[in-house]
Amino acid sequence: KKVEEKKSDGKKGGKVEKEELELSEEDRAKKEELSLLVDRSQDKDEGVRRLALESIRSEIRTATSSMTSVPKPLKFLREHYVPLKAFYATMESGELKVFLADILSVLAMTMAEEGSRESLTFKLEGSSDSPDTWGHEYVRSLCGEIGQEYSARVEALGAEGESDA
């Protein structure tokens, strides 16, 4: 929802449009719940981390099963993508790191920098679960990243072959 605000300098006609996200009580509660789960996913207690990651995964899977627009859990987790990636980099190898890689792969679909192929990278580091459990948009996005990776490798081979000649 767009909200107009007067500039603090009080000049005539000086209005600034400000994007304000108006959340319903239900949305606000969901956003707070997801923020708390992100915090708990980085807890020192492995049991707490596991439960938080399972809850985040469940929220995302439920929301992405029939995606027509970016689901609310993905929107609400945007601000946590970079901190979760940083935490992932510090984790020891194991089941929870694989679990978080799956979640980051789905989040990367809408949050990673264009062309980074982070969704594919995290999927390869994640579980061998079928990608379709995260919804058709995720599968479509992964296919696009696989195509980009293939093209980059073919191009690299072609450049390598030309330099040998």
JSON list of N, CA and C in Angstrom, two decimals, residues 96-164:
[
{"chain": "A", "resi": 96, "resn": "LEU", "atom": "N", "xyz": [21.85, -31.79, 9.75]},
{"chain": "A", "resi": 96, "resn": "LEU", "atom": "CA", "xyz": [21.23, -30.47, 9.85]},
{"chain": "A", "resi": 96, "resn": "LEU", "atom": "C", "xyz": [21.74, -29.51, 8.78]},
{"chain": "A", "resi": 97, "resn": "LYS", "atom": "N", "xyz": [22.99, -29.65, 8.39]},
{"chain": "A", "resi": 97, "resn": "LYS", "atom": "CA", "xyz": [23.53, -28.79, 7.32]},
{"chain": "A", "resi": 97, "resn": "LYS", "atom": "C", "xyz": [22.85, -29.14, 5.99]},
{"chain": "A", "resi": 98, "resn": "VAL", "atom": "N", "xyz": [22.61, -30.41, 5.77]},
{"chain": "A", "resi": 98, "resn": "VAL", "atom": "CA", "xyz": [21.89, -30.86, 4.56]},
{"chain": "A", "resi": 98, "resn": "VAL", "atom": "C", "xyz": [20.47, -30.31, 4.58]},
{"chain": "A", "resi": 99, "resn": "PHE", "atom": "N", "xyz": [19.86, -30.36, 5.75]},
{"chain": "A", "resi": 99, "resn": "PHE", "atom": "CA", "xyz": [18.50, -29.86, 5.95]},
{"chain": "A", "resi": 99, "resn": "PHE", "atom": "C", "xyz": [18.42, -28.38, 5.61]},
{"chain": "A", "resi": 100, "resn": "LEU", "atom": "N", "xyz": [19.39, -27.60, 6.13]},
{"chain": "A", "resi": 100, "resn": "LEU", "atom": "CA", "xyz": [19.40, -26.17, 5.88]},
{"chain": "A", "resi": 100, "resn": "LEU", "atom": "C", "xyz": [19.72, -25.88, 4.41]},
{"chain": "A", "resi": 101, "resn": "ALA", "atom": "N", "xyz": [20.54, -26.70, 3.78]},
{"chain": "A", "resi": 101, "resn": "ALA", "atom": "CA", "xyz": [20.84, -26.51, 2.36]},
{"chain": "A", "resi": 101, "resn": "ALA", "atom": "C", "xyz": [19.57, -26.63, 1.52]},
{"chain": "A", "resi": 102, "resn": "ASP", "atom": "N", "xyz": [18.70, -27.57, 1.87]},
{"chain": "A", "resi": 102, "resn": "ASP", "atom": "CA", "xyz": [17.42, -27.71, 1.16]},
{"chain": "A", "resi": 102, "resn": "ASP", "atom": "C", "xyz": [16.59, -26.43, 1.28]},
{"chain": "A", "resi": 103, "resn": "ILE", "atom": "N", "xyz": [16.52, -25.90, 2.50]},
{"chain": "A", "resi": 103, "resn": "ILE", "atom": "CA", "xyz": [15.74, -24.68, 2.74]},
{"chain": "A", "resi": 103, "resn": "ILE", "atom": "C", "xyz": [16.36, -23.50, 1.99]},
{"chain": "A", "resi": 104, "resn": "LEU", "atom": "N", "xyz": [17.67, -23.36, 2.06]},
{"chain": "A", "resi": 104, "resn": "LEU", "atom": "CA", "xyz": [18.35, -22.26, 1.36]},
{"chain": "A", "resi": 104, "resn": "LEU", "atom": "C", "xyz": [18.19, -22.37, -0.15]},
{"chain": "A", "resi": 105, "resn": "SER", "atom": "N", "xyz": [18.13, -23.58, -0.66]},
{"chain": "A", "resi": 105, "resn": "SER", "atom": "CA", "xyz": [17.93, -23.78, -2.09]},
{"chain": "A", "resi": 105, "resn": "SER", "atom": "C", "xyz": [16.59, -23.19, -2.54]},
{"chain": "A", "resi": 106, "resn": "VAL", "atom": "N", "xyz": [15.57, -23.42, -1.75]},
{"chain": "A", "resi": 106, "resn": "VAL", "atom": "CA", "xyz": [14.24, -22.88, -2.08]},
{"chain": "A", "resi": 106, "resn": "VAL", "atom": "C", "xyz": [14.23, -21.36, -1.90]},
{"chain": "A", "resi": 107, "resn": "LEU", "atom": "N", "xyz": [14.83, -20.87, -0.83]},
{"chain": "A", "resi": 107, "resn": "LEU", "atom": "CA", "xyz": [14.87, -19.43, -0.60]},
{"chain": "A", "resi": 107, "resn": "LEU", "atom": "C", "xyz": [15.66, -18.73, -1.71]},
{"chain": "A", "resi": 108, "resn": "ALA", "atom": "N", "xyz": [16.73, -19.36, -2.17]},
{"chain": "A", "resi": 108, "resn": "ALA", "atom": "CA", "xyz": [17.57, -18.77, -3.22]},
{"chain": "A", "resi": 108, "resn": "ALA", "atom": "C", "xyz": [16.78, -18.56, -4.51]},
{"chain": "A", "resi": 109, "resn": "MET", "atom": "N", "xyz": [15.75, -19.35, -4.71]},
{"chain": "A", "resi": 109, "resn": "MET", "atom": "CA", "xyz": [14.93, -19.23, -5.91]},
{"chain": "A", "resi": 109, "resn": "MET", "atom": "C", "xyz": [14.44, -17.79, -6.09]},
{"chain": "A", "resi": 110, "resn": "THR", "atom": "N", "xyz": [14.09, -17.12, -5.01]},
{"chain": "A", "resi": 110, "resn": "THR", "atom": "CA", "xyz": [13.57, -15.75, -5.12]},
{"chain": "A", "resi": 110, "resn": "THR", "atom": "C", "xyz": [14.51, -14.70, -4.53]},
{"chain": "A", "resi": 111, "resn": "MET", "atom": "N", "xyz": [15.56, -15.13, -3.85]},
{"chain": "A", "resi": 111, "resn": "MET", "atom": "CA", "xyz": [16.38, -14.16, -3.12]},
{"chain": "A", "resi": 111, "resn": "MET", "atom": "C", "xyz": [17.83, -14.06, -3.58]},
{"chain": "A", "resi": 112, "resn": "ALA", "atom": "N", "xyz": [18.31, -15.06, -4.28]},
{"chain": "A", "resi": 112, "resn": "ALA", "atom": "CA", "xyz": [19.72, -15.04, -4.70]},
{"chain": "A", "resi": 112, "resn": "ALA", "atom": "C", "xyz": [19.91, -14.05, -5.84]},
{"chain": "A", "resi": 113, "resn": "GLU", "atom": "N", "xyz": [21.12, -13.60, -5.98]},
{"chain": "A", "resi": 113, "resn": "GLU", "atom": "CA", "xyz": [21.47, -12.68, -7.05]},
{"chain": "A", "resi": 113, "resn": "GLU", "atom": "C", "xyz": [21.28, -13.40, -8.39]},
{"chain": "A", "resi": 114, "resn": "GLU", "atom": "N", "xyz": [20.73, -12.70, -9.36]},
{"chain": "A", "resi": 114, "resn": "GLU", "atom": "CA", "xyz": [20.49, -13.25, -10.69]},
{"chain": "A", "resi": 114, "resn": "GLU", "atom": "C", "xyz": [21.78, -13.85, -11.27]},
{"chain": "A", "resi": 115, "resn": "GLY", "atom": "N", "xyz": [21.70, -15.06, -11.76]},
{"chain": "A", "resi": 115, "resn": "GLY", "atom": "CA", "xyz": [22.84, -15.71, -12.40]},
{"chain": "A", "resi": 115, "resn": "GLY", "atom": "C", "xyz": [23.81, -16.39, -11.43]},
{"chain": "A", "resi": 116, "resn": "SER", "atom": "N", "xyz": [23.55, -16.32, -10.13]},
{"chain": "A", "resi": 116, "resn": "SER", "atom": "CA", "xyz": [24.47, -16.91, -9.15]},
{"chain": "A", "resi": 116, "resn": "SER", "atom": "C", "xyz": [24.33, -18.44, -9.07]},
{"chain": "A", "resi": 117, "resn": "ARG", "atom": "N", "xyz": [23.20, -18.95, -9.47]},
{"chain": "A", "resi": 117, "resn": "ARG", "atom": "CA", "xyz": [22.89, -20.38, -9.43]},
{"chain": "A", "resi": 117, "resn": "ARG", "atom": "C", "xyz": [23.00, -20.94, -8.00]},
{"chain": "A", "resi": 118, "resn": "GLU", "atom": "N", "xyz": [22.69, -20.10, -7.01]},
{"chain": "A", "resi": 118, "resn": "GLU", "atom": "CA", "xyz": [22.73, -20.55, -5.62]},
{"chain": "A", "resi": 118, "resn": "GLU", "atom": "C", "xyz": [21.71, -21.61, -5.32]},
{"chain": "A", "resi": 119, "resn": "SER", "atom": "N", "xyz": [20.56, -21.53, -5.95]},
{"chain": "A", "resi": 119, "resn": "SER", "atom": "CA", "xyz": [19.53, -22.54, -5.72]},
{"chain": "A", "resi": 119, "resn": "SER", "atom": "C", "xyz": [20.05, -23.92, -6.11]},
{"chain": "A", "resi": 120, "resn": "LEU", "atom": "N", "xyz": [20.71, -24.00, -7.26]},
{"chain": "A", "resi": 120, "resn": "LEU", "atom": "CA", "xyz": [21.29, -25.26, -7.72]},
{"chain": "A", "resi": 120, "resn": "LEU", "atom": "C", "xyz": [22.43, -25.71, -6.79]},
{"chain": "A", "resi": 121, "resn": "THR", "atom": "N", "xyz": [23.27, -24.77, -6.41]},
{"chain": "A", "resi": 121, "resn": "THR", "atom": "CA", "xyz": [24.39, -25.08, -5.53]},
{"chain": "A", "resi": 121, "resn": "THR", "atom": "C", "xyz": [23.90, -25.68, -4.22]},
{"chain": "A", "resi": 122, "resn": "PHE", "atom": "N", "xyz": [22.90, -25.02, -3.60]},
{"chain": "A", "resi": 122, "resn": "PHE", "atom": "CA", "xyz": [22.38, -25.53, -2.33]},
{"chain": "A", "resi": 122, "resn": "PHE", "atom": "C", "xyz": [21.65, -26.86, -2.52]},
{"chain": "A", "resi": 123, "resn": "LYS", "atom": "N", "xyz": [20.97, -27.03, -3.65]},
{"chain": "A", "resi": 123, "resn": "LYS", "atom": "CA", "xyz": [20.27, -28.30, -3.90]},
{"chain": "A", "resi": 123, "resn": "LYS", "atom": "C", "xyz": [21.28, -29.44, -3.99]},
{"chain": "A", "resi": 124, "resn": "LEU", "atom": "N", "xyz": [22.40, -29.19, -4.65]},
{"chain": "A", "resi": 124, "resn": "LEU", "atom": "CA", "xyz": [23.43, -30.23, -4.77]},
{"chain": "A", "resi": 124, "resn": "LEU", "atom": "C", "xyz": [24.07, -30.55, -3.41]},
{"chain": "A", "resi": 125, "resn": "GLU", "atom": "N", "xyz": [24.09, -29.58, -2.51]},
{"chain": "A", "resi": 125, "resn": "GLU", "atom": "CA", "xyz": [24.64, -29.80, -1.17]},
{"chain": "A", "resi": 125, "resn": "GLU", "atom": "C", "xyz": [23.58, -30.34, -0.22]},
{"chain": "A", "resi": 126, "resn": "GLY", "atom": "N", "xyz": [22.32, -30.29, -0.64]},
{"chain": "A", "resi": 126, "resn": "GLY", "atom": "CA", "xyz": [21.21, -30.72, 0.20]},
{"chain": "A", "resi": 126, "resn": "GLY", "atom": "C", "xyz": [20.91, -32.20, 0.03]},
{"chain": "A", "resi": 127, "resn": "SER", "atom": "N", "xyz": [19.70, -32.56, 0.39]},
{"chain": "A", "resi": 127, "resn": "SER", "atom": "CA", "xyz": [19.28, -33.97, 0.36]},
{"chain": "A", "resi": 127, "resn": "SER", "atom": "C", "xyz": [19.00, -34.42, -1.07]},
{"chain": "A", "resi": 128, "resn": "SER", "atom": "N", "xyz": [18.83, -35.71, -1.22]},
{"chain": "A", "resi": 128, "resn": "SER", "atom": "CA", "xyz": [18.49, -36.26, -2.53]},
{"chain": "A", "resi": 128, "resn": "SER", "atom": "C", "xyz": [16.98, -36.38, -2.70]},
{"chain": "A", "resi": 129, "resn": "ASP", "atom": "N", "xyz": [16.22, -35.70, -1.82]},
{"chain": "A", "resi": 129, "resn": "ASP", "atom": "CA", "xyz": [14.76, -35.69, -1.95]},
{"chain": "A", "resi": 129, "resn": "ASP", "atom": "C", "xyz": [14.37, -35.12, -3.31]},
{"chain": "A", "resi": 130, "resn": "SER", "atom": "N", "xyz": [13.28, -35.60, -3.84]},
{"chain": "A", "resi": 130, "resn": "SER", "atom": "CA", "xyz": [12.79, -35.14, -5.13]},
{"chain": "A", "resi": 130, "resn": "SER", "atom": "C", "xyz": [12.47, -33.65, -5.06]},
{"chain": "A", "resi": 131, "resn": "PRO", "atom": "N", "xyz": [12.96, -32.86, -6.01]},
{"chain": "A", "resi": 131, "resn": "PRO", "atom": "CA", "xyz": [12.70, -31.42, -5.99]},
{"chain": "A", "resi": 131, "resn": "PRO", "atom": "C", "xyz": [11.22, -31.06, -6.08]},
{"chain": "A", "resi": 132, "resn": "ASP", "atom": "N", "xyz": [10.40, -31.94, -6.64]},
{"chain": "A", "resi": 132, "resn": "ASP", "atom": "CA", "xyz": [8.99, -31.60, -6.81]},
{"chain": "A", "resi": 132, "resn": "ASP", "atom": "C", "xyz": [8.24, -31.49, -5.49]},
{"chain": "A", "resi": 133, "resn": "THR", "atom": "N", "xyz": [8.84, -31.94, -4.39]},
{"chain": "A", "resi": 133, "resn": "THR", "atom": "CA", "xyz": [8.18, -31.78, -3.09]},
{"chain": "A", "resi": 133, "resn": "THR", "atom": "C", "xyz": [8.10, -30.31, -2.68]},
{"chain": "A", "resi": 134, "resn": "TRP", "atom": "N", "xyz": [8.88, -29.45, -3.36]},
{"chain": "A", "resi": 134, "resn": "TRP", "atom": "CA", "xyz": [8.87, -28.01, -3.06]},
{"chain": "A", "resi": 134, "resn": "TRP", "atom": "C", "xyz": [7.99, -27.23, -4.04]},
{"chain": "A", "resi": 135, "resn": "GLY", "atom": "N", "xyz": [7.37, -27.91, -4.99]},
{"chain": "A", "resi": 135, "resn": "GLY", "atom": "CA", "xyz": [6.46, -27.23, -5.91]},
{"chain": "A", "resi": 135, "resn": "GLY", "atom": "C", "xyz": [7.04, -27.07, -7.31]},
{"chain": "A", "resi": 136, "resn": "HIS", "atom": "N", "xyz": [6.16, -26.86, -8.27]},
{"chain": "A", "resi": 136, "resn": "HIS", "atom": "CA", "xyz": [6.58, -26.81, -9.67]},
{"chain": "A", "resi": 136, "resn": "HIS", "atom": "C", "xyz": [7.41, -25.57, -10.00]},
{"chain": "A", "resi": 137, "resn": "GLU", "atom": "N", "xyz": [7.19, -24.45, -9.33]},
{"chain": "A", "resi": 137, "resn": "GLU", "atom": "CA", "xyz": [8.00, -23.25, -9.60]},
{"chain": "A", "resi": 137, "resn": "GLU", "atom": "C", "xyz": [9.45, -23.48, -9.20]},
{"chain": "A", "resi": 138, "resn": "TYR", "atom": "N", "xyz": [9.65, -24.21, -8.12]},
{"chain": "A", "resi": 138, "resn": "TYR", "atom": "CA", "xyz": [11.01, -24.54, -7.69]},
{"chain": "A", "resi": 138, "resn": "TYR", "atom": "C", "xyz": [11.69, -25.43, -8.73]},
{"chain": "A", "resi": 139, "resn": "VAL", "atom": "N", "xyz": [10.96, -26.43, -9.21]},
{"chain": "A", "resi": 139, "resn": "VAL", "atom": "CA", "xyz": [11.50, -27.32, -10.24]},
{"chain": "A", "resi": 139, "resn": "VAL", "atom": "C", "xyz": [11.84, -26.53, -11.50]},
{"chain": "A", "resi": 140, "resn": "ARG", "atom": "N", "xyz": [10.95, -25.63, -11.89]},
{"chain": "A", "resi": 140, "resn": "ARG", "atom": "CA", "xyz": [11.18, -24.80, -13.08]},
{"chain": "A", "resi": 140, "resn": "ARG", "atom": "C", "xyz": [12.43, -23.92, -12.88]},
{"chain": "A", "resi": 141, "resn": "SER", "atom": "N", "xyz": [12.56, -23.36, -11.70]},
{"chain": "A", "resi": 141, "resn": "SER", "atom": "CA", "xyz": [13.70, -22.50, -11.40]},
{"chain": "A", "resi": 141, "resn": "SER", "atom": "C", "xyz": [15.01, -23.31, -11.43]},
{"chain": "A", "resi": 142, "resn": "LEU", "atom": "N", "xyz": [14.97, -24.50, -10.83]},
{"chain": "A", "resi": 142, "resn": "LEU", "atom": "CA", "xyz": [16.16, -25.38, -10.85]},
{"chain": "A", "resi": 142, "resn": "LEU", "atom": "C", "xyz": [16.54, -25.75, -12.29]},
{"chain": "A", "resi": 143, "resn": "CYS", "atom": "N", "xyz": [15.55, -26.06, -13.10]},
{"chain": "A", "resi": 143, "resn": "CYS", "atom": "CA", "xyz": [15.82, -26.40, -14.50]},
{"chain": "A", "resi": 143, "resn": "CYS", "atom": "C", "xyz": [16.53, -25.25, -15.21]},
{"chain": "A", "resi": 144, "resn": "GLY", "atom": "N", "xyz": [16.08, -24.03, -14.95]},
{"chain": "A", "resi": 144, "resn": "GLY", "atom": "CA", "xyz": [16.72, -22.86, -15.53]},
{"chain": "A", "resi": 144, "resn": "GLY", "atom": "C", "xyz": [18.18, -22.74, -15.10]},
{"chain": "A", "resi": 145, "resn": "GLU", "atom": "N", "xyz": [18.43, -22.99, -13.81]},
{"chain": "A", "resi": 145, "resn": "GLU", "atom": "CA", "xyz": [19.80, -22.90, -13.31]},
{"chain": "A", "resi": 145, "resn": "GLU", "atom": "C", "xyz": [20.68, -24.03, -13.85]},
{"chain": "A", "resi": 146, "resn": "ILE", "atom": "N", "xyz": [20.09, -25.20, -14.04]},
{"chain": "A", "resi": 146, "resn": "ILE", "atom": "CA", "xyz": [20.85, -26.31, -14.64]},
{"chain": "A", "resi": 146, "resn": "ILE", "atom": "C", "xyz": [21.23, -25.94, -16.07]},
{"chain": "A", "resi": 147, "resn": "GLY", "atom": "N", "xyz": [20.30, -25.34, -16.80]},
{"chain": "A", "resi": 147, "resn": "GLY", "atom": "CA", "xyz": [20.58, -24.89, -18.17]},
{"chain": "A", "resi": 147, "resn": "GLY", "atom": "C", "xyz": [21.68, -23.83, -18.19]},
{"chain": "A", "resi": 148, "resn": "GLN", "atom": "N", "xyz": [21.66, -22.89, -17.25]},
{"chain": "A", "resi": 148, "resn": "GLN", "atom": "CA", "xyz": [22.69, -21.86, -17.16]},
{"chain": "A", "resi": 148, "resn": "GLN", "atom": "C", "xyz": [24.06, -22.49, -16.87]},
{"chain": "A", "resi": 149, "resn": "GLU", "atom": "N", "xyz": [24.06, -23.46, -15.97]},
{"chain": "A", "resi": 149, "resn": "GLU", "atom": "CA", "xyz": [25.32, -24.14, -15.60]},
{"chain": "A", "resi": 149, "resn": "GLU", "atom": "C", "xyz": [25.87, -24.90, -16.81]},
{"chain": "A", "resi": 150, "resn": "TYR", "atom": "N", "xyz": [24.99, -25.59, -17.53]},
{"chain": "A", "resi": 150, "resn": "TYR", "atom": "CA", "xyz": [25.41, -26.34, -18.71]},
{"chain": "A", "resi": 150, "resn": "TYR", "atom": "C", "xyz": [26.02, -25.39, -19.75]},
{"chain": "A", "resi": 151, "resn": "SER", "atom": "N", "xyz": [25.33, -24.29, -20.00]},
{"chain": "A", "resi": 151, "resn": "SER", "atom": "CA", "xyz": [25.82, -23.31, -20.98]},
{"chain": "A", "resi": 151, "resn": "SER", "atom": "C", "xyz": [27.18, -22.76, -20.57]},
{"chain": "A", "resi": 152, "resn": "ALA", "atom": "N", "xyz": [27.34, -22.46, -19.30]},
{"chain": "A", "resi": 152, "resn": "ALA", "atom": "CA", "xyz": [28.61, -21.91, -18.80]},
{"chain": "A", "resi": 152, "resn": "ALA", "atom": "C", "xyz": [29.74, -22.93, -18.98]},
{"chain": "A", "resi": 153, "resn": "ARG", "atom": "N", "xyz": [29.44, -24.20, -18.73]},
{"chain": "A", "resi": 153, "resn": "ARG", "atom": "CA", "xyz": [30.47, -25.24, -18.87]},
{"chain": "A", "resi": 153, "resn": "ARG", "atom": "C", "xyz": [30.83, -25.46, -20.34]},
{"chain": "A", "resi": 154, "resn": "VAL", "atom": "N", "xyz": [29.83, -25.47, -21.21]},
{"chain": "A", "resi": 154, "resn": "VAL", "atom": "CA", "xyz": [30.08, -25.64, -22.65]},
{"chain": "A", "resi": 154, "resn": "VAL", "atom": "C", "xyz": [30.92, -24.47, -23.16]},
{"chain": "A", "resi": 155, "resn": "GLU", "atom": "N", "xyz": [30.56, -23.28, -22.73]},
{"chain": "A", "resi": 155, "resn": "GLU", "atom": "CA", "xyz": [31.30, -22.08, -23.13]},
{"chain": "A", "resi": 155, "resn": "GLU", "atom": "C", "xyz": [32.75, -22.14, -22.64]},
{"chain": "A", "resi": 156, "resn": "ALA", "atom": "N", "xyz": [32.93, -22.59, -21.41]},
{"chain": "A", "resi": 156, "resn": "ALA", "atom": "CA", "xyz": [34.28, -22.70, -20.84]},
{"chain": "A", "resi": 156, "resn": "ALA", "atom": "C", "xyz": [35.11, -23.74, -21.62]},
{"chain": "A", "resi": 157, "resn": "LEU", "atom": "N", "xyz": [34.48, -24.84, -21.99]},
{"chain": "A", "resi": 157, "resn": "LEU", "atom": "CA", "xyz": [35.18, -25.86, -22.77]},
{"chain": "A", "resi": 157, "resn": "LEU", "atom": "C", "xyz": [35.56, -25.32, -24.15]},
{"chain": "A", "resi": 158, "resn": "GLY", "atom": "N", "xyz": [34.65, -24.56, -24.75]},
{"chain": "A", "resi": 158, "resn": "GLY", "atom": "CA", "xyz": [34.92, -23.98, -26.06]},
{"chain": "A", "resi": 158, "resn": "GLY", "atom": "C", "xyz": [36.07, -22.99, -26.00]},
{"chain": "A", "resi": 159, "resn": "ALA", "atom": "N", "xyz": [36.09, -22.17, -24.96]},
{"chain": "A", "resi": 159, "resn": "ALA", "atom": "CA", "xyz": [37.18, -21.19, -24.80]},
{"chain": "A", "resi": 159, "resn": "ALA", "atom": "C", "xyz": [38.50, -21.89, -24.53]},
{"chain": "A", "resi": 160, "resn": "GLU", "atom": "N", "xyz": [38.42, -22.98, -23.77]},
{"chain": "A", "resi": 160, "resn": "GLU", "atom": "CA", "xyz": [39.62, -23.77, -23.47]},
{"chain": "A", "resi": 160, "resn": "GLU", "atom": "C", "xyz": [40.18, -24.40, -24.72]},
{"chain": "A", "resi": 161, "resn": "GLY", "atom": "N", "xyz": [39.29, -24.92, -25.57]},
{"chain": "A", "resi": 161, "resn": "GLY", "atom": "CA", "xyz": [39.69, -25.56, -26.83]},
{"chain": "A", "resi": 161, "resn": "GLY", "atom": "C", "xyz": [40.32, -24.55, -27.79]},
{"chain": "A", "resi": 162, "resn": "GLU", "atom": "N", "xyz": [39.78, -23.33, -27.82]},
{"chain": "A", "resi": 162, "resn": "GLU", "atom": "CA", "xyz": [40.31, -22.30, -28.71]},
{"chain": "A", "resi": 162, "resn": "GLU", "atom": "C", "xyz": [41.69, -21.84, -28.28]},
{"chain": "A", "resi": 163, "resn": "SER", "atom": "N", "xyz": [41.94, -21.82, -26.98]},
{"chain": "A", "resi": 163, "resn": "SER", "atom": "CA", "xyz": [43.25, -21.34, -26.49]},
{"chain": "A", "resi": 163, "resn": "SER", "atom": "C", "xyz": [44.33, -22.41, -26.72]},
{"chain": "A", "resi": 164, "resn": "ASP", "atom": "N", "xyz": [43.94, -23.67, -26.88]},
{"chain": "A", "resi": 164, "resn": "ASP", "atom": "CA", "xyz": [44.89, -24.74, -27.14]},
{"chain": "A", "resi": 164, "resn": "ASP", "atom": "C", "xyz": [45.34, -24.75, -28.61]}
]
